[in-house]
Amino acid sequence: MPRLMDVDELARYLKLRRQTIYNWLHQKKISGMKVGGVWRFERREVDAWLKSRLQKPL
């Protein structure tokens, strides 16, 4: 079963503020799913997103 994180867990994982996660969701920079009205993020997808961002030149 995939590991799902909420906004607080994702913010700690990425060492960011919660508001940054919400901003990214609004800007569609990161994707998530709502489960029972709470944003959830699959850790495997977050890791893949991070890896893809690292491979792009600035």
CSV table of C-alpha atoms in Angstrom, one decimal:
chain,number,residue,atom,x,y,z
A,1,MET,CA,0.0,0.0,0.0
A,2,PRO,CA,1.4,3.5,-0.9
A,3,ARG,CA,2.6,5.7,1.9
A,4,LEU,CA,0.4,8.8,2.0
A,5,MET,CA,1.4,12.0,3.7
A,6,ASP,CA,-0.7,15.0,4.8
A,7,VAL,CA,0.3,18.6,4.3
A,8,ASP,CA,2.2,18.8,7.6
A,9,GLU,CA,4.1,15.6,6.9
A,10,LEU,CA,5.0,16.8,3.4
A,11,ALA,CA,6.1,20.2,4.7
A,12,ARG,CA,8.4,18.5,7.3
A,13,TYR,CA,9.7,16.0,4.6
A,14,LEU,CA,10.6,18.9,2.2
A,15,LYS,CA,11.6,21.2,5.1
A,16,LEU,CA,9.2,23.9,3.9
A,17,ARG,CA,6.3,25.8,5.5
A,18,ARG,CA,2.8,24.5,5.1
A,19,GLN,CA,1.8,27.6,3.2
A,20,THR,CA,4.4,26.8,0.6
A,21,ILE,CA,2.8,23.5,0.0
A,22,TYR,CA,-0.7,25.1,-0.3
A,23,ASN,CA,0.8,27.7,-2.7
A,24,TRP,CA,2.3,25.0,-4.9
A,25,LEU,CA,-1.0,23.2,-5.0
A,26,HIS,CA,-2.8,26.4,-6.1
A,27,GLN,CA,-0.1,27.0,-8.7
A,28,LYS,CA,-0.2,23.3,-9.8
A,29,LYS,CA,3.5,22.9,-9.2
A,30,ILE,CA,2.8,19.8,-7.1
A,31,SER,CA,-0.1,17.4,-7.3
A,32,GLY,CA,-2.0,15.7,-4.5
A,33,MET,CA,-5.4,14.2,-3.8
A,34,LYS,CA,-8.1,15.1,-1.3
A,35,VAL,CA,-9.2,12.3,1.0
A,36,GLY,CA,-12.0,13.3,3.3
A,37,GLY,CA,-11.3,17.0,2.7
A,38,VAL,CA,-7.6,16.6,3.6
A,39,TRP,CA,-4.8,16.9,1.1
A,40,ARG,CA,-2.7,13.7,0.7
A,41,PHE,CA,0.5,13.1,-1.2
A,42,GLU,CA,2.0,9.8,-2.2
A,43,ARG,CA,5.6,9.7,-1.1
A,44,ARG,CA,6.7,7.8,-4.2
A,45,GLU,CA,5.2,10.5,-6.4
A,46,VAL,CA,6.8,13.2,-4.4
A,47,ASP,CA,10.2,11.5,-4.7
A,48,ALA,CA,9.7,11.1,-8.4
A,49,TRP,CA,8.7,14.8,-8.7
A,50,LEU,CA,11.8,15.9,-6.8
A,51,LYS,CA,14.0,13.8,-9.0
A,52,SER,CA,12.5,15.2,-12.2
A,53,ARG,CA,13.1,18.8,-10.8
A,54,LEU,CA,16.7,18.0,-10.0
A,55,GLN,CA,17.4,16.9,-13.6
A,56,LYS,CA,16.1,20.1,-15.2
A,57,PRO,CA,18.6,23.0,-15.7
A,58,LEU,CA,17.7,26.3,-13.9
